[in-house]
Coordinates of C-alpha atoms and ligand atoms in Angstrom, one line a residue:
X1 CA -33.8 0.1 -38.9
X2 CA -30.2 -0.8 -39.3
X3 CA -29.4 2.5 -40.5
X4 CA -30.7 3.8 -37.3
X5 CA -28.7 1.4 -35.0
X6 CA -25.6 2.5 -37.1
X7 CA -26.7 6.5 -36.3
X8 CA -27.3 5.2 -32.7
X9 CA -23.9 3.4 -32.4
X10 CA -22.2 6.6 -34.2
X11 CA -23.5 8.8 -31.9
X12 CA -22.3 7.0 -28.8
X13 CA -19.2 6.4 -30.1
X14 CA -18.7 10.2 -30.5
X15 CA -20.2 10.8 -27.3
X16 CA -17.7 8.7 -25.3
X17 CA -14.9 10.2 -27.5
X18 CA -16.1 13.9 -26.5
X19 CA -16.1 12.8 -22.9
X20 CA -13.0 11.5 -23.2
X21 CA -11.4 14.3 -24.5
X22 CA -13.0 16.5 -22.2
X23 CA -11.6 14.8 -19.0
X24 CA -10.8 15.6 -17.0
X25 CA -13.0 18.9 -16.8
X26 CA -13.4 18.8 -13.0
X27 CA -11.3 17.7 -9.7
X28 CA -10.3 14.1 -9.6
X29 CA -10.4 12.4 -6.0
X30 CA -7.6 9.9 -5.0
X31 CA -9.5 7.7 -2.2
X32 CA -6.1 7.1 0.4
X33 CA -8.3 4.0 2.8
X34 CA -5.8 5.3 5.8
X35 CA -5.2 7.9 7.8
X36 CA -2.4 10.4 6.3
X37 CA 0.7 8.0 6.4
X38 CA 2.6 5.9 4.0
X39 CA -0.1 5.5 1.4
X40 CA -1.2 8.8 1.8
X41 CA 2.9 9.6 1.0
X42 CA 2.7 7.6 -2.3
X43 CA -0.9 9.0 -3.0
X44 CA 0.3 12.9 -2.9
X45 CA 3.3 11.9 -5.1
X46 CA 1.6 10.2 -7.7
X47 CA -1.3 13.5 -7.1
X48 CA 1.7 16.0 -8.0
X49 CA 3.5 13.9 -10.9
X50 CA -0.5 13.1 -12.7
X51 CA -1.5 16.6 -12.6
X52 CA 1.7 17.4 -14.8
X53 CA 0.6 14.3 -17.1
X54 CA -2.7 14.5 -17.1
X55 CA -3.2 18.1 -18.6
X56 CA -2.7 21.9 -17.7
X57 CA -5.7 22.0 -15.7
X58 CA -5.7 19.3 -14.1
X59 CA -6.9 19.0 -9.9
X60 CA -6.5 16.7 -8.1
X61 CA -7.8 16.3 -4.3
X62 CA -6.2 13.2 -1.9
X63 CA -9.0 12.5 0.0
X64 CA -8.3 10.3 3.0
X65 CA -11.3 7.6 4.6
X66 CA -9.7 5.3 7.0
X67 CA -10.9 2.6 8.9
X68 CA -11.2 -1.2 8.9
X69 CA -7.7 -1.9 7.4
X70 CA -8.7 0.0 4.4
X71 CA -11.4 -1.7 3.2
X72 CA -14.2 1.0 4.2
X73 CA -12.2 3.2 1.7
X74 CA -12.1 0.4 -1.1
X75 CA -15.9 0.2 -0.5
X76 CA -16.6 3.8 -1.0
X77 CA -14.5 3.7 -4.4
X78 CA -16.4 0.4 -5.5
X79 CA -19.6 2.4 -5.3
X80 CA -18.7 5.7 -6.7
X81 CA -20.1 7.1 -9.9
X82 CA -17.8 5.3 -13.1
X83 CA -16.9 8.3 -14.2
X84 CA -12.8 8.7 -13.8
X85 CA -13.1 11.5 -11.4
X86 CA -13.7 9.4 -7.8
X87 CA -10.4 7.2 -7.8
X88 CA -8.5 4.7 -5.2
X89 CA -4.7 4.5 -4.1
X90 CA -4.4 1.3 -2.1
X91 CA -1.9 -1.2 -1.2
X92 CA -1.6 -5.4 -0.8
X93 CA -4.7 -4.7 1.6
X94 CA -6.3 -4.8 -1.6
X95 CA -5.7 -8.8 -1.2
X96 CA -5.5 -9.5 1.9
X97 CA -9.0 -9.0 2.3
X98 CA -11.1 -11.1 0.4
X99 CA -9.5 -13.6 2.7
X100 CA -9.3 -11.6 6.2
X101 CA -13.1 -10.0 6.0
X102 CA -15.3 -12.9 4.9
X103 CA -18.3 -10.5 4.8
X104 CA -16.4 -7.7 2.4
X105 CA -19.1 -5.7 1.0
X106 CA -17.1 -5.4 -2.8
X107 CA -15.2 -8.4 -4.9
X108 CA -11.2 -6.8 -6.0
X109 CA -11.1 -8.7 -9.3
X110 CA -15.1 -7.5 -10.0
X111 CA -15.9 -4.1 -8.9
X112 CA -12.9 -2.1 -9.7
X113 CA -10.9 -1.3 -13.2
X114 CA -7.6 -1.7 -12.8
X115 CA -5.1 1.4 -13.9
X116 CA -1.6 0.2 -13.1
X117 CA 0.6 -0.4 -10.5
X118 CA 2.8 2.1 -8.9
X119 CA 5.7 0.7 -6.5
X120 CA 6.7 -1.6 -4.1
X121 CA 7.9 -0.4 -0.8
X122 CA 10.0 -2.4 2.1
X123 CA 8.9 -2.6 5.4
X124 CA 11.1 -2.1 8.7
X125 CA 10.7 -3.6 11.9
X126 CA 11.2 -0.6 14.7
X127 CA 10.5 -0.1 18.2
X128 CA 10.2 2.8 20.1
X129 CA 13.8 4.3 21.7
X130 CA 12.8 3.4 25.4
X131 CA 13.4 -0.5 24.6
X132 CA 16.2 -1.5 25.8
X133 CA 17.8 -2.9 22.7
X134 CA 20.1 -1.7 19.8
X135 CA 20.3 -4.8 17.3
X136 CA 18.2 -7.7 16.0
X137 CA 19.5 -9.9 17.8
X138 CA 19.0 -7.5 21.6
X139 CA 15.8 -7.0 20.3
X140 CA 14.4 -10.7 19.5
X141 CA 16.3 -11.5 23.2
X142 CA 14.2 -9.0 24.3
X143 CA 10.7 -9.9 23.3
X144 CA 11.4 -13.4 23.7
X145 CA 11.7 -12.6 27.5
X146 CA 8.6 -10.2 28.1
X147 CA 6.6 -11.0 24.9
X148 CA 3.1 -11.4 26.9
X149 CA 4.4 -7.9 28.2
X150 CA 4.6 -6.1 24.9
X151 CA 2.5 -4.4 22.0
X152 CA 2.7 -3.6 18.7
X153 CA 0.6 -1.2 16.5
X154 CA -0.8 -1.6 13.3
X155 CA -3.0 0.0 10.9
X156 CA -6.5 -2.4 11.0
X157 CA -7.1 -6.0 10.0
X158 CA -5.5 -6.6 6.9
X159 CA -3.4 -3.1 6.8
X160 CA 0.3 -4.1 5.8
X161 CA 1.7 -3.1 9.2
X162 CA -1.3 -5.9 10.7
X163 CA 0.1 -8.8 8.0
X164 CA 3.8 -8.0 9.0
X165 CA 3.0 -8.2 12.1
X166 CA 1.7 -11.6 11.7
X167 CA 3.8 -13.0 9.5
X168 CA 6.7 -11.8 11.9
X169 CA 5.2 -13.0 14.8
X170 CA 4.2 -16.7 13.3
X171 CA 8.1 -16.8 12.2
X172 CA 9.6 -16.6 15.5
X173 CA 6.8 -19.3 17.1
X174 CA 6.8 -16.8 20.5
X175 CA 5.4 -18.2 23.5
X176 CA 3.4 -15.8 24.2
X177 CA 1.8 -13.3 21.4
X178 CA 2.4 -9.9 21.7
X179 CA -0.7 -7.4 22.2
X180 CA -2.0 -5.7 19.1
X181 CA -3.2 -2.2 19.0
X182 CA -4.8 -1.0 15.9
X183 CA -5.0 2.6 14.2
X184 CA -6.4 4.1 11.4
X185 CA -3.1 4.5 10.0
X186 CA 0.8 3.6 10.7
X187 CA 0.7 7.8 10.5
X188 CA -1.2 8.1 14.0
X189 CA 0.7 4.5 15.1
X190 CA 4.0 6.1 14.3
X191 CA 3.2 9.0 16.7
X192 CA 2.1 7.2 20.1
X193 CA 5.8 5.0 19.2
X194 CA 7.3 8.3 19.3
X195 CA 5.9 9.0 22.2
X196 CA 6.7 5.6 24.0
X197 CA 2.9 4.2 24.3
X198 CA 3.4 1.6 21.6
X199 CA 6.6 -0.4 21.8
X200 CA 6.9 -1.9 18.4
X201 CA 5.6 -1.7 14.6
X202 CA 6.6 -2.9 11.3
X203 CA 6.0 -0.8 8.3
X204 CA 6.4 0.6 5.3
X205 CA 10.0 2.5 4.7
X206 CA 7.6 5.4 3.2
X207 CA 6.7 6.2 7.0
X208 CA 9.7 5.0 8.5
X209 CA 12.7 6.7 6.8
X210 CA 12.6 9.9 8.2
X211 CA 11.9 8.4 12.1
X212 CA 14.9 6.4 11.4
X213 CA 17.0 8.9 10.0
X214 CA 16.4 11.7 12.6
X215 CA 17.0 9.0 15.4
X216 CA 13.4 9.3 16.9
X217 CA 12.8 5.2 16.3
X218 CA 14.9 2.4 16.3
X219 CA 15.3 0.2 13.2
X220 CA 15.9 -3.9 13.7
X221 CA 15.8 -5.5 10.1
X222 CA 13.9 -5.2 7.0
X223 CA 11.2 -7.4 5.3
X224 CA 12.6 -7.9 2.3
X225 CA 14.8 -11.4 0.7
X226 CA 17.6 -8.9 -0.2
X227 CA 19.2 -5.8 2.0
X228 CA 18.5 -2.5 0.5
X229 CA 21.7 -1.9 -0.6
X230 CA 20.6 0.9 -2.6
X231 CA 19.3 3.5 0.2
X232 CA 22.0 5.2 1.9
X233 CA 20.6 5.0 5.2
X234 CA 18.5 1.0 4.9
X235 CA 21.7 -0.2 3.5
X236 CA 22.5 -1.2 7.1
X237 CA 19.6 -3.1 8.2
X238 CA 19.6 -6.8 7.9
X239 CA 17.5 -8.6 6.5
X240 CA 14.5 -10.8 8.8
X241 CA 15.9 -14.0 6.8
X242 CA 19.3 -13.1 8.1
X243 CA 18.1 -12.9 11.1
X244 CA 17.4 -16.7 10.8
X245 CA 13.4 -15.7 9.5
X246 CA 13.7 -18.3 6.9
X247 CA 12.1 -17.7 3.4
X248 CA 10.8 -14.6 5.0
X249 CA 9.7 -12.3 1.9
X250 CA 7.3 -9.1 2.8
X251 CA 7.0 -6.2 0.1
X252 CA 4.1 -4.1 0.1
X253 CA 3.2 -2.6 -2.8
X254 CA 0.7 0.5 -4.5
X255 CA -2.2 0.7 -7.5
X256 CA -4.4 3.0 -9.0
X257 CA -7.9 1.6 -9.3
X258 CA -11.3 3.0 -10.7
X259 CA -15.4 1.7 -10.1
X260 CA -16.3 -0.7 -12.6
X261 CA -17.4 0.9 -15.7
X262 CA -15.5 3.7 -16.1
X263 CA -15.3 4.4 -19.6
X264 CA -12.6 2.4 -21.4
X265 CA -11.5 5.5 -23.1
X266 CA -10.8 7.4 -19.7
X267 CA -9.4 4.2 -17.7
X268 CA -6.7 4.4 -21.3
X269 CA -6.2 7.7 -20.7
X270 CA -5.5 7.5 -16.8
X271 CA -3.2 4.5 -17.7
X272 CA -1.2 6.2 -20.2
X273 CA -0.8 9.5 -17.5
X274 CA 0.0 7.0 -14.9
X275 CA 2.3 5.8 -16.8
X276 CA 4.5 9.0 -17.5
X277 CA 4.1 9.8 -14.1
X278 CA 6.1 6.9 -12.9
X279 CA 9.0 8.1 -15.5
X280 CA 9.0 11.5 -13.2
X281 CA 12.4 12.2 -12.4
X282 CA 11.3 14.6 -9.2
X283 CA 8.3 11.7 -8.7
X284 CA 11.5 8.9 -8.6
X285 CA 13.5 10.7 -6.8
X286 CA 10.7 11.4 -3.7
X287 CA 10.2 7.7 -3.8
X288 CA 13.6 6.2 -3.9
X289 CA 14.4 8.4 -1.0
X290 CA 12.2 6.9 0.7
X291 CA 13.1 3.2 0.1
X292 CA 9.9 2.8 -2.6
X293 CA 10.7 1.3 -5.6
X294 CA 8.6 2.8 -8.8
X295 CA 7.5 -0.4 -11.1
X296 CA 8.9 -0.9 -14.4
X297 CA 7.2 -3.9 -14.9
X298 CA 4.2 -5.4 -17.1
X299 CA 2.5 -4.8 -13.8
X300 CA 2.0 -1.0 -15.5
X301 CA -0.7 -2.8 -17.8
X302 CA -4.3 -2.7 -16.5
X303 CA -3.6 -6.8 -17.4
X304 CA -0.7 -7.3 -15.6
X305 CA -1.7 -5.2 -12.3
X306 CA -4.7 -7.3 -12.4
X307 CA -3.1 -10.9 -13.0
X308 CA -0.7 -9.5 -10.0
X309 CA -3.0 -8.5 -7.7
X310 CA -5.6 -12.1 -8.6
X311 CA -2.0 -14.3 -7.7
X312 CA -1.3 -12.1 -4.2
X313 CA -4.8 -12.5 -3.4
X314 CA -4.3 -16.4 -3.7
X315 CA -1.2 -16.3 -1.9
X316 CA -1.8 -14.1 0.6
X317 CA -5.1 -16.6 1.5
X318 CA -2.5 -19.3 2.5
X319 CA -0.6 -17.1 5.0
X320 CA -4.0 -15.3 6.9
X321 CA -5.9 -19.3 6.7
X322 CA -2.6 -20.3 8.5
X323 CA -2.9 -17.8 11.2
X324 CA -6.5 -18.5 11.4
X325 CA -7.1 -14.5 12.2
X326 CA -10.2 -13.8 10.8
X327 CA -11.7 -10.1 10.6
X328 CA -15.7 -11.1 10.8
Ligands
MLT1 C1 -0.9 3.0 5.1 O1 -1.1 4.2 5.1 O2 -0.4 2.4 4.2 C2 -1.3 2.2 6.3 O3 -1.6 3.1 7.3 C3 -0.3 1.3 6.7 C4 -0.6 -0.1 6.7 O4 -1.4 -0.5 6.0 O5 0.0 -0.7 7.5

């Protein structure tokens, strides 16, 4: 009996190793929970690094299903087959969650393997060119005088454009809050602010950059403690905190997740490709010029991305309980 158990063991063993070294042998999905848009940006980057580091043959397909701040794409990903080949690219939505949609239909720290992290990106606060203000300072004046007039888009409950928003909105203790509008993505938001039907957004520099840079938006301040004095063209934003925001810290940032039981041996193997990915020159390069940072971190450890993610997802409870804006 023993002996067969031993057999059994052996067999499965080689099994898992064959299957392994086998993948992938068919077109891998990254799951983008938005509309094309800034994580859709990051996803196609991190698509066109991984196929170079994950093997000759490699496909891979961005897939994009939007809706409900990204959780309805999270949820898909949570029930797909544990097999390495259905995967999810998704941002600090991934914790804001649990706290914003009491009745989510998957657990982050449960029902996914965690592959690494990927960057962290700034966000920028812009408004559409029709508002009649150039700085900060204009533009606070501004809202502060038609506030119950105004709106702002965002991407769904919970989307990083929606918890800027907050945040942003909770720092400056308006009179009057200003309308929200929601999307399926800061990529569809971004285009009714070009066109002048949204006056305001806050998001990530992924989307923003080029709007900014070609003049089409206006750009107030940035999220972050520090300015970006590394990006040519953000270097001359200030920052919300010297704006007199104080303590105000938002950076949204990007992970690779699998469904629960995917094979140790693949969920290695997608770390380890992940992982020379982010050491990319041209992958770098695409980001940086785009205000993302790629992570260098411990946070490239299935461990660490997962510690990360468990401490935003306690932090992150404090600020949405604050605001008392709940999803369901
Ligand atoms: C995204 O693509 O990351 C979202 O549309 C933006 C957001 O979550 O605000």
């Amino acid at each position: 009996m023993k002996k067969l158990f031993a057999l059994a063991a052996l067999s499965a063993a080689v099994t898992s190793s064959a299957f392994a070294q086998a993948y992938p042998n068919k077109p891998i999905t990254f799951v983008v929970p938005f509309a094309p848009g800034p994580t859709d940006t990051v996803a196609r980057h991190l698509a066109d690094a991984m196929r170079k580091t994950l093997g000759p043959n490699t496909t891979i397909i961005v897939e994009n299903a939007a809706g409900a701040g990204g959780t309805i794409g999270a949820a898909k990903v949570a029930r797909a087959a544990p097999d390495g080949y259905t995967l999810l690219v998704f941002h600090i939505a991934m914790a804001s969650s649990p706290a914003l949609y009491r009745k989510l239909s998957y657990k982050p720290l449960d029902d996914f393997e965690y592959l690494g992290m990927i960057n962290d990106v700034p966000m920028t606060v812009i408004g559409t060119n029709k508002l009649n203000a150039n700085t900060y300072r204009d533009f606070e004046s501004y809202i502060r005088a038609n506030s119950g007039k105004l709106n702002i888009a965002h991407a769904g409950l919970g989307s990083a454009s929606h918890l800027c928003g907050l945040m942003w909105q909770s720092a400056m203790k308006l009179d009057k809050s200003i309308t929200s509008i929601a999307y399926k993505g800061t990529g569809p938001a971004m285009a009714d602010l070009l066109g002048g039907q949204v006056d305001m957004m806050c998001d990530q520099t992924t989307n923003t950059t080029a709007q900014i840079e070609s003049g089409r938006v206006k750009a107030f301040a940035v999220t972050t403690p520090k300015r970006l004095d590394k990006h040519k063209l953000l270097k001359d934003y200030p920052t919300l905190q010297e704006m007199g925001l104080k303590d105000f810290n938002l950076t949204i940032w990007h992970g690779l997740y699998a469904p629960k039981g995917t094979p140790p041996e693949i969920t290695k193997k997608l770390n380890e490709a992940l992982r020379a990915a982010l050491k990319d020159p041209e992958f770098i390069k695409r980001e940086e010029d785009l205000g993302a940072v790629v992570v260098t971190d411990n946070r490239l450890t299935p461990a660490g991305h997962k510690a990360f993610v468990a401490g935003e997802i306690t932090k992150l409870k404090t600020v949405i309980d604050a605001a008392g804006q709940f999803a369901d």
